[in-house]
Amino acid sequence: MPELPEVETVCRGLRQLLVGRTIQSVTSLWTKSFPQSDHPVLPGAAFESVERRAKLVILHLDRGFSLLVHLKMTGQLVFVSDSGERFGAGHPSGSLVDHLPDRSTRIVFKLDGARLYFNDQRKFGWIQLLPDNEIADLTFVRKLGPEPLSGAFTCTSLADGLRRRKGTTIKAALLDQTVLAGIGNIYADEALWTAGLHPARRVASLDDTDIERLHGAIRRVLSISIEAGGSSSRNYVNAEGKRGAYLDFAEVFRRQGQACRRCGTTIIKTRVAGRGTHLCPHCQKEFIDWQE
DNA sequence: CACTTGACCTGTCCGC
DNA sequence: TGCGGACAGGTCAAGT
């Protein structure tokens, strides 16, 4: 599930817990999750820094290599110290991952004094080891659009990105990582409600004001979620195995049948761009493009 | 080129 | 209670 706010939250946690630690060994329980798990550079390598790009976790090691981790739908990176001490136990949003490894555990990094678990129920996620200087050359990294919370993401850059997707719906365009990086199904729905735009609106029908509202909505929704520690959805946990709180504040996602907090109309769930889509039929009017 | 669909997997939930 | 089918937060490779 993890989208930008969840991946950002995981990265912030790992930065505190991982940097300075050394990998002692790597155990693979599912080869396809990390085909290079027995690479000779790994034992003895230390974590230097943690970075996020789009929904990608980048763990920089010394020795000039990095581990790239994509959590896809159900991936988790959970840090557990050898003492068994549970970080943040008793946190209000609670709900810890209990005993690791469990049946979703695919890769175990044994560190000095701790373990890092890569869990992934649906096995879509992956880990890749590669030299630092090759990260930027990866095709899918090169194609990524701007980071929505960076200065590079402006109304103009959004309009430029959308120009390439004029023929499709605004929801499909927001999910396109080459338009902007890091939005997934939850935050697409949330941003479109915030901007008052119907998900099935054709990109070509948006005017400058619409794009301006959408730009602001994207930034606001993502910032609020990061502050809340990401969403509280089923498969997402942060580096300490805890859930976030964002869905407590969600306006439409998984709120079908409940009242819109802006106008009281019942939120509906439908299908747009092949994905479950939540919207308020009053605040997000379908746009009819008249022509004689 | 741009858009849509299917595939990758496991688990859960819902209706019969 | 069991079983089949739809669906789940992502993204690529195919297809049109």
PDB file of N, CA and C in Angstrom, chain A residues 173-244:
ATOM      1  N   ALA A 173      -3.935   9.994 -14.445  1.00  0.00           N
ATOM      2  CA  ALA A 173      -2.751  10.852 -14.574  1.00  0.00           C
ATOM      3  C   ALA A 173      -2.033  10.999 -13.230  1.00  0.00           C
ATOM      4  N   LEU A 174      -2.802  11.125 -12.139  1.00  0.00           N
ATOM      5  CA  LEU A 174      -2.170  11.277 -10.826  1.00  0.00           C
ATOM      6  C   LEU A 174      -1.444  10.010 -10.407  1.00  0.00           C
ATOM      7  N   LEU A 175      -1.940   8.860 -10.885  1.00  0.00           N
ATOM      8  CA  LEU A 175      -1.296   7.594 -10.533  1.00  0.00           C
ATOM      9  C   LEU A 175      -0.068   7.331 -11.399  1.00  0.00           C
ATOM     10  N   ASP A 176       0.116   8.119 -12.445  1.00  0.00           N
ATOM     11  CA  ASP A 176       1.245   7.965 -13.364  1.00  0.00           C
ATOM     12  C   ASP A 176       2.489   8.582 -12.723  1.00  0.00           C
ATOM     13  N   GLN A 177       3.462   7.733 -12.384  1.00  0.00           N
ATOM     14  CA  GLN A 177       4.638   8.190 -11.645  1.00  0.00           C
ATOM     15  C   GLN A 177       5.547   9.087 -12.467  1.00  0.00           C
ATOM     16  N   THR A 178       5.316   9.145 -13.784  1.00  0.00           N
ATOM     17  CA  THR A 178       6.130  10.044 -14.601  1.00  0.00           C
ATOM     18  C   THR A 178       5.555  11.462 -14.608  1.00  0.00           C
ATOM     19  N   VAL A 179       4.312  11.609 -14.188  1.00  0.00           N
ATOM     20  CA  VAL A 179       3.715  12.947 -14.078  1.00  0.00           C
ATOM     21  C   VAL A 179       4.176  13.606 -12.787  1.00  0.00           C
ATOM     22  N   LEU A 180       3.999  12.894 -11.692  1.00  0.00           N
ATOM     23  CA  LEU A 180       4.614  13.280 -10.428  1.00  0.00           C
ATOM     24  C   LEU A 180       4.832  12.006  -9.634  1.00  0.00           C
ATOM     25  N   ALA A 181       5.799  12.023  -8.730  1.00  0.00           N
ATOM     26  CA  ALA A 181       6.257  10.791  -8.102  1.00  0.00           C
ATOM     27  C   ALA A 181       5.666  10.618  -6.717  1.00  0.00           C
ATOM     28  N   GLY A 182       5.045   9.476  -6.457  1.00  0.00           N
ATOM     29  CA  GLY A 182       4.704   9.137  -5.083  1.00  0.00           C
ATOM     30  C   GLY A 182       3.239   9.026  -4.744  1.00  0.00           C
ATOM     31  N   ILE A 183       2.346   9.503  -5.651  1.00  0.00           N
ATOM     32  CA  ILE A 183       0.905   9.394  -5.391  1.00  0.00           C
ATOM     33  C   ILE A 183       0.428   7.987  -5.721  1.00  0.00           C
ATOM     34  N   GLY A 184      -0.411   7.431  -4.876  1.00  0.00           N
ATOM     35  CA  GLY A 184      -1.056   6.153  -5.150  1.00  0.00           C
ATOM     36  C   GLY A 184      -2.553   6.322  -4.991  1.00  0.00           C
ATOM     37  N   ASN A 185      -3.255   5.225  -4.838  1.00  0.00           N
ATOM     38  CA  ASN A 185      -4.714   5.255  -4.876  1.00  0.00           C
ATOM     39  C   ASN A 185      -5.337   6.063  -3.737  1.00  0.00           C
ATOM     40  N   ILE A 186      -4.785   5.952  -2.551  1.00  0.00           N
ATOM     41  CA  ILE A 186      -5.364   6.689  -1.413  1.00  0.00           C
ATOM     42  C   ILE A 186      -5.263   8.189  -1.644  1.00  0.00           C
ATOM     43  N   TYR A 187      -4.058   8.663  -1.926  1.00  0.00           N
ATOM     44  CA  TYR A 187      -3.824  10.106  -1.985  1.00  0.00           C
ATOM     45  C   TYR A 187      -4.336  10.721  -3.276  1.00  0.00           C
ATOM     46  N   ALA A 188      -4.497   9.905  -4.319  1.00  0.00           N
ATOM     47  CA  ALA A 188      -5.170  10.410  -5.521  1.00  0.00           C
ATOM     48  C   ALA A 188      -6.608  10.777  -5.154  1.00  0.00           C
ATOM     49  N   ASP A 189      -7.314   9.863  -4.498  1.00  0.00           N
ATOM     50  CA  ASP A 189      -8.709  10.137  -4.114  1.00  0.00           C
ATOM     51  C   ASP A 189      -8.799  11.326  -3.157  1.00  0.00           C
ATOM     52  N   GLU A 190      -7.897  11.375  -2.197  1.00  0.00           N
ATOM     53  CA  GLU A 190      -7.929  12.449  -1.195  1.00  0.00           C
ATOM     54  C   GLU A 190      -7.639  13.811  -1.837  1.00  0.00           C
ATOM     55  N   ALA A 191      -6.655  13.847  -2.713  1.00  0.00           N
ATOM     56  CA  ALA A 191      -6.293  15.124  -3.352  1.00  0.00           C
ATOM     57  C   ALA A 191      -7.422  15.609  -4.258  1.00  0.00           C
ATOM     58  N   LEU A 192      -8.081  14.677  -4.959  1.00  0.00           N
ATOM     59  CA  LEU A 192      -9.154  15.078  -5.872  1.00  0.00           C
ATOM     60  C   LEU A 192     -10.366  15.589  -5.096  1.00  0.00           C
ATOM     61  N   TRP A 193     -10.658  14.993  -3.950  1.00  0.00           N
ATOM     62  CA  TRP A 193     -11.751  15.521  -3.113  1.00  0.00           C
ATOM     63  C   TRP A 193     -11.382  16.926  -2.633  1.00  0.00           C
ATOM     64  N   THR A 194     -10.153  17.067  -2.157  1.00  0.00           N
ATOM     65  CA  THR A 194      -9.704  18.365  -1.632  1.00  0.00           C
ATOM     66  C   THR A 194      -9.788  19.451  -2.703  1.00  0.00           C
ATOM     67  N   ALA A 195      -9.447  19.065  -3.938  1.00  0.00           N
ATOM     68  CA  ALA A 195      -9.481  20.038  -5.030  1.00  0.00           C
ATOM     69  C   ALA A 195     -10.875  20.183  -5.626  1.00  0.00           C
ATOM     70  N   GLY A 196     -11.819  19.342  -5.203  1.00  0.00           N
ATOM     71  CA  GLY A 196     -13.175  19.415  -5.752  1.00  0.00           C
ATOM     72  C   GLY A 196     -13.267  18.962  -7.200  1.00  0.00           C
ATOM     73  N   LEU A 197     -12.431  18.000  -7.575  1.00  0.00           N
ATOM     74  CA  LEU A 197     -12.416  17.514  -8.961  1.00  0.00           C
ATOM     75  C   LEU A 197     -12.894  16.070  -9.024  1.00  0.00           C
ATOM     76  N   HIS A 198     -13.719  15.770 -10.001  1.00  0.00           N
ATOM     77  CA  HIS A 198     -14.188  14.396 -10.197  1.00  0.00           C
ATOM     78  C   HIS A 198     -13.058  13.556 -10.794  1.00  0.00           C
ATOM     79  N   PRO A 199     -12.805  12.367 -10.236  1.00  0.00           N
ATOM     80  CA  PRO A 199     -11.678  11.536 -10.700  1.00  0.00           C
ATOM     81  C   PRO A 199     -11.759  11.179 -12.174  1.00  0.00           C
ATOM     82  N   ALA A 200     -12.968  11.101 -12.725  1.00  0.00           N
ATOM     83  CA  ALA A 200     -13.117  10.694 -14.123  1.00  0.00           C
ATOM     84  C   ALA A 200     -13.061  11.877 -15.095  1.00  0.00           C
ATOM     85  N   ARG A 201     -12.842  13.073 -14.573  1.00  0.00           N
ATOM     86  CA  ARG A 201     -12.674  14.225 -15.459  1.00  0.00           C
ATOM     87  C   ARG A 201     -11.538  13.976 -16.430  1.00  0.00           C
ATOM     88  N   ARG A 202     -11.738  14.367 -17.673  1.00  0.00           N
ATOM     89  CA  ARG A 202     -10.662  14.258 -18.652  1.00  0.00           C
ATOM     90  C   ARG A 202      -9.606  15.317 -18.346  1.00  0.00           C
ATOM     91  N   VAL A 203      -8.350  14.948 -18.423  1.00  0.00           N
ATOM     92  CA  VAL A 203      -7.272  15.899 -18.169  1.00  0.00           C
ATOM     93  C   VAL A 203      -7.420  17.131 -19.050  1.00  0.00           C
ATOM     94  N   ALA A 204      -7.815  16.892 -20.313  1.00  0.00           N
ATOM     95  CA  ALA A 204      -7.915  17.998 -21.273  1.00  0.00           C
ATOM     96  C   ALA A 204      -8.940  19.048 -20.860  1.00  0.00           C
ATOM     97  N   SER A 205      -9.880  18.676 -19.968  1.00  0.00           N
ATOM     98  CA  SER A 205     -10.937  19.614 -19.586  1.00  0.00           C
ATOM     99  C   SER A 205     -10.527  20.529 -18.424  1.00  0.00           C
ATOM    100  N   LEU A 206      -9.348  20.324 -17.868  1.00  0.00           N
ATOM    101  CA  LEU A 206      -8.920  21.130 -16.718  1.00  0.00           C
ATOM    102  C   LEU A 206      -8.388  22.485 -17.175  1.00  0.00           C
ATOM    103  N   ASP A 207      -8.797  23.530 -16.468  1.00  0.00           N
ATOM    104  CA  ASP A 207      -8.218  24.840 -16.773  1.00  0.00           C
ATOM    105  C   ASP A 207      -7.146  25.186 -15.730  1.00  0.00           C
ATOM    106  N   ASP A 208      -6.539  26.362 -15.857  1.00  0.00           N
ATOM    107  CA  ASP A 208      -5.431  26.741 -14.982  1.00  0.00           C
ATOM    108  C   ASP A 208      -5.836  26.761 -13.513  1.00  0.00           C
ATOM    109  N   THR A 209      -7.073  27.219 -13.253  1.00  0.00           N
ATOM    110  CA  THR A 209      -7.546  27.273 -11.867  1.00  0.00           C
ATOM    111  C   THR A 209      -7.669  25.873 -11.281  1.00  0.00           C
ATOM    112  N   ASP A 210      -8.197  24.934 -12.079  1.00  0.00           N
ATOM    113  CA  ASP A 210      -8.300  23.543 -11.617  1.00  0.00           C
ATOM    114  C   ASP A 210      -6.925  23.004 -11.249  1.00  0.00           C
ATOM    115  N   ILE A 211      -5.958  23.244 -12.122  1.00  0.00           N
ATOM    116  CA  ILE A 211      -4.605  22.713 -11.906  1.00  0.00           C
ATOM    117  C   ILE A 211      -3.979  23.355 -10.666  1.00  0.00           C
ATOM    118  N   GLU A 212      -4.247  24.633 -10.479  1.00  0.00           N
ATOM    119  CA  GLU A 212      -3.739  25.324  -9.298  1.00  0.00           C
ATOM    120  C   GLU A 212      -4.306  24.703  -8.012  1.00  0.00           C
ATOM    121  N   ARG A 213      -5.625  24.459  -8.030  1.00  0.00           N
ATOM    122  CA  ARG A 213      -6.263  23.847  -6.855  1.00  0.00           C
ATOM    123  C   ARG A 213      -5.720  22.448  -6.611  1.00  0.00           C
ATOM    124  N   LEU A 214      -5.523  21.707  -7.687  1.00  0.00           N
ATOM    125  CA  LEU A 214      -5.014  20.346  -7.578  1.00  0.00           C
ATOM    126  C   LEU A 214      -3.594  20.348  -7.021  1.00  0.00           C
ATOM    127  N   HIS A 215      -2.788  21.253  -7.502  1.00  0.00           N
ATOM    128  CA  HIS A 215      -1.407  21.365  -7.030  1.00  0.00           C
ATOM    129  C   HIS A 215      -1.374  21.596  -5.520  1.00  0.00           C
ATOM    130  N   GLY A 216      -2.182  22.559  -5.053  1.00  0.00           N
ATOM    131  CA  GLY A 216      -2.230  22.838  -3.624  1.00  0.00           C
ATOM    132  C   GLY A 216      -2.763  21.654  -2.831  1.00  0.00           C
ATOM    133  N   ALA A 217      -3.769  20.995  -3.387  1.00  0.00           N
ATOM    134  CA  ALA A 217      -4.401  19.861  -2.693  1.00  0.00           C
ATOM    135  C   ALA A 217      -3.415  18.711  -2.516  1.00  0.00           C
ATOM    136  N   ILE A 218      -2.640  18.424  -3.545  1.00  0.00           N
ATOM    137  CA  ILE A 218      -1.659  17.338  -3.474  1.00  0.00           C
ATOM    138  C   ILE A 218      -0.673  17.607  -2.344  1.00  0.00           C
ATOM    139  N   ARG A 219      -0.140  18.815  -2.309  1.00  0.00           N
ATOM    140  CA  ARG A 219       0.850  19.142  -1.277  1.00  0.00           C
ATOM    141  C   ARG A 219       0.233  19.071   0.111  1.00  0.00           C
ATOM    142  N   ARG A 220      -0.983  19.581   0.241  1.00  0.00           N
ATOM    143  CA  ARG A 220      -1.606  19.608   1.561  1.00  0.00           C
ATOM    144  C   ARG A 220      -1.879  18.196   2.069  1.00  0.00           C
ATOM    145  N   VAL A 221      -2.464  17.378   1.203  1.00  0.00           N
ATOM    146  CA  VAL A 221      -2.833  16.023   1.601  1.00  0.00           C
ATOM    147  C   VAL A 221      -1.592  15.207   1.992  1.00  0.00           C
ATOM    148  N   LEU A 222      -0.537  15.309   1.205  1.00  0.00           N
ATOM    149  CA  LEU A 222       0.677  14.540   1.501  1.00  0.00           C
ATOM    150  C   LEU A 222       1.342  15.030   2.789  1.00  0.00           C
ATOM    151  N   SER A 223       1.375  16.355   2.979  1.00  0.00           N
ATOM    152  CA  SER A 223       2.009  16.892   4.192  1.00  0.00           C
ATOM    153  C   SER A 223       1.266  16.448   5.445  1.00  0.00           C
ATOM    154  N   ILE A 224      -0.062  16.528   5.383  1.00  0.00           N
ATOM    155  CA  ILE A 224      -0.859  16.137   6.549  1.00  0.00           C
ATOM    156  C   ILE A 224      -0.631  14.676   6.883  1.00  0.00           C
ATOM    157  N   SER A 225      -0.552  13.835   5.861  1.00  0.00           N
ATOM    158  CA  SER A 225      -0.373  12.415   6.111  1.00  0.00           C
ATOM    159  C   SER A 225       0.995  12.122   6.710  1.00  0.00           C
ATOM    160  N   ILE A 226       2.028  12.801   6.236  1.00  0.00           N
ATOM    161  CA  ILE A 226       3.362  12.580   6.808  1.00  0.00           C
ATOM    162  C   ILE A 226       3.362  12.964   8.284  1.00  0.00           C
ATOM    163  N   GLU A 227       2.697  14.074   8.592  1.00  0.00           N
ATOM    164  CA  GLU A 227       2.596  14.480  10.006  1.00  0.00           C
ATOM    165  C   GLU A 227       1.906  13.424  10.854  1.00  0.00           C
ATOM    166  N   ALA A 228       0.951  12.715  10.226  1.00  0.00           N
ATOM    167  CA  ALA A 228       0.207  11.677  10.951  1.00  0.00           C
ATOM    168  C   ALA A 228       0.956  10.348  10.957  1.00  0.00           C
ATOM    169  N   GLY A 229       2.123  10.308  10.328  1.00  0.00           N
ATOM    170  CA  GLY A 229       2.910   9.071  10.314  1.00  0.00           C
ATOM    171  C   GLY A 229       2.424   8.078   9.284  1.00  0.00           C
ATOM    172  N   GLY A 230       1.794   8.562   8.221  1.00  0.00           N
ATOM    173  CA  GLY A 230       1.310   7.662   7.182  1.00  0.00           C
ATOM    174  C   GLY A 230      -0.054   7.110   7.526  1.00  0.00           C
ATOM    175  N   SER A 231      -0.544   6.233   6.679  1.00  0.00           N
ATOM    176  CA  SER A 231      -1.911   5.752   6.862  1.00  0.00           C
ATOM    177  C   SER A 231      -1.957   4.571   7.834  1.00  0.00           C
ATOM    178  N   SER A 232      -3.173   4.213   8.181  1.00  0.00           N
ATOM    179  CA  SER A 232      -3.370   3.144   9.152  1.00  0.00           C
ATOM    180  C   SER A 232      -3.932   1.904   8.489  1.00  0.00           C
ATOM    181  N   SER A 233      -3.689   1.775   7.199  1.00  0.00           N
ATOM    182  CA  SER A 233      -4.278   0.681   6.459  1.00  0.00           C
ATOM    183  C   SER A 233      -3.614  -0.645   6.790  1.00  0.00           C
ATOM    184  N   ARG A 234      -4.252  -1.713   6.376  1.00  0.00           N
ATOM    185  CA  ARG A 234      -3.928  -3.034   6.910  1.00  0.00           C
ATOM    186  C   ARG A 234      -2.468  -3.447   6.863  1.00  0.00           C
ATOM    187  N   ASN A 235      -1.856  -3.345   5.693  1.00  0.00           N
ATOM    188  CA  ASN A 235      -0.523  -3.920   5.552  1.00  0.00           C
ATOM    189  C   ASN A 235       0.614  -2.956   5.836  1.00  0.00           C
ATOM    190  N   TYR A 236       0.288  -1.721   6.139  1.00  0.00           N
ATOM    191  CA  TYR A 236       1.364  -0.758   6.337  1.00  0.00           C
ATOM    192  C   TYR A 236       1.804  -0.672   7.791  1.00  0.00           C
ATOM    193  N   VAL A 237       3.088  -0.805   8.014  1.00  0.00           N
ATOM    194  CA  VAL A 237       3.676  -0.484   9.316  1.00  0.00           C
ATOM    195  C   VAL A 237       4.965   0.279   9.065  1.00  0.00           C
ATOM    196  N   ASN A 238       5.364   1.100  10.014  1.00  0.00           N
ATOM    197  CA  ASN A 238       6.607   1.848   9.869  1.00  0.00           C
ATOM    198  C   ASN A 238       7.793   1.002  10.334  1.00  0.00           C
ATOM    199  N   ALA A 239       8.954   1.606  10.444  1.00  0.00           N
ATOM    200  CA  ALA A 239      10.174   0.863  10.754  1.00  0.00           C
ATOM    201  C   ALA A 239      10.113   0.208  12.132  1.00  0.00           C
ATOM    202  N   GLU A 240       9.220   0.682  12.973  1.00  0.00           N
ATOM    203  CA  GLU A 240       9.086   0.107  14.302  1.00  0.00           C
ATOM    204  C   GLU A 240       7.902  -0.847  14.381  1.00  0.00           C
ATOM    205  N   GLY A 241       7.321  -1.155  13.251  1.00  0.00           N
ATOM    206  CA  GLY A 241       6.218  -2.106  13.218  1.00  0.00           C
ATOM    207  C   GLY A 241       4.879  -1.513  13.616  1.00  0.00           C
ATOM    208  N   LYS A 242       4.789  -0.179  13.649  1.00  0.00           N
ATOM    209  CA  LYS A 242       3.542   0.457  14.079  1.00  0.00           C
ATOM    210  C   LYS A 242       2.768   1.038  12.897  1.00  0.00           C
ATOM    211  N   ARG A 243       1.480   1.191  13.099  1.00  0.00           N
ATOM    212  CA  ARG A 243       0.655   1.793  12.060  1.00  0.00           C
ATOM    213  C   ARG A 243       0.661   3.310  12.191  1.00  0.00           C
ATOM    214  N   GLY A 244       0.260   3.969  11.106  1.00  0.00           N
ATOM    215  CA  GLY A 244       0.113   5.422  11.130  1.00  0.00           C
ATOM    216  C   GLY A 244      -1.312   5.787  11.503  1.00  0.00           C
TER     217      GLY A 244
END
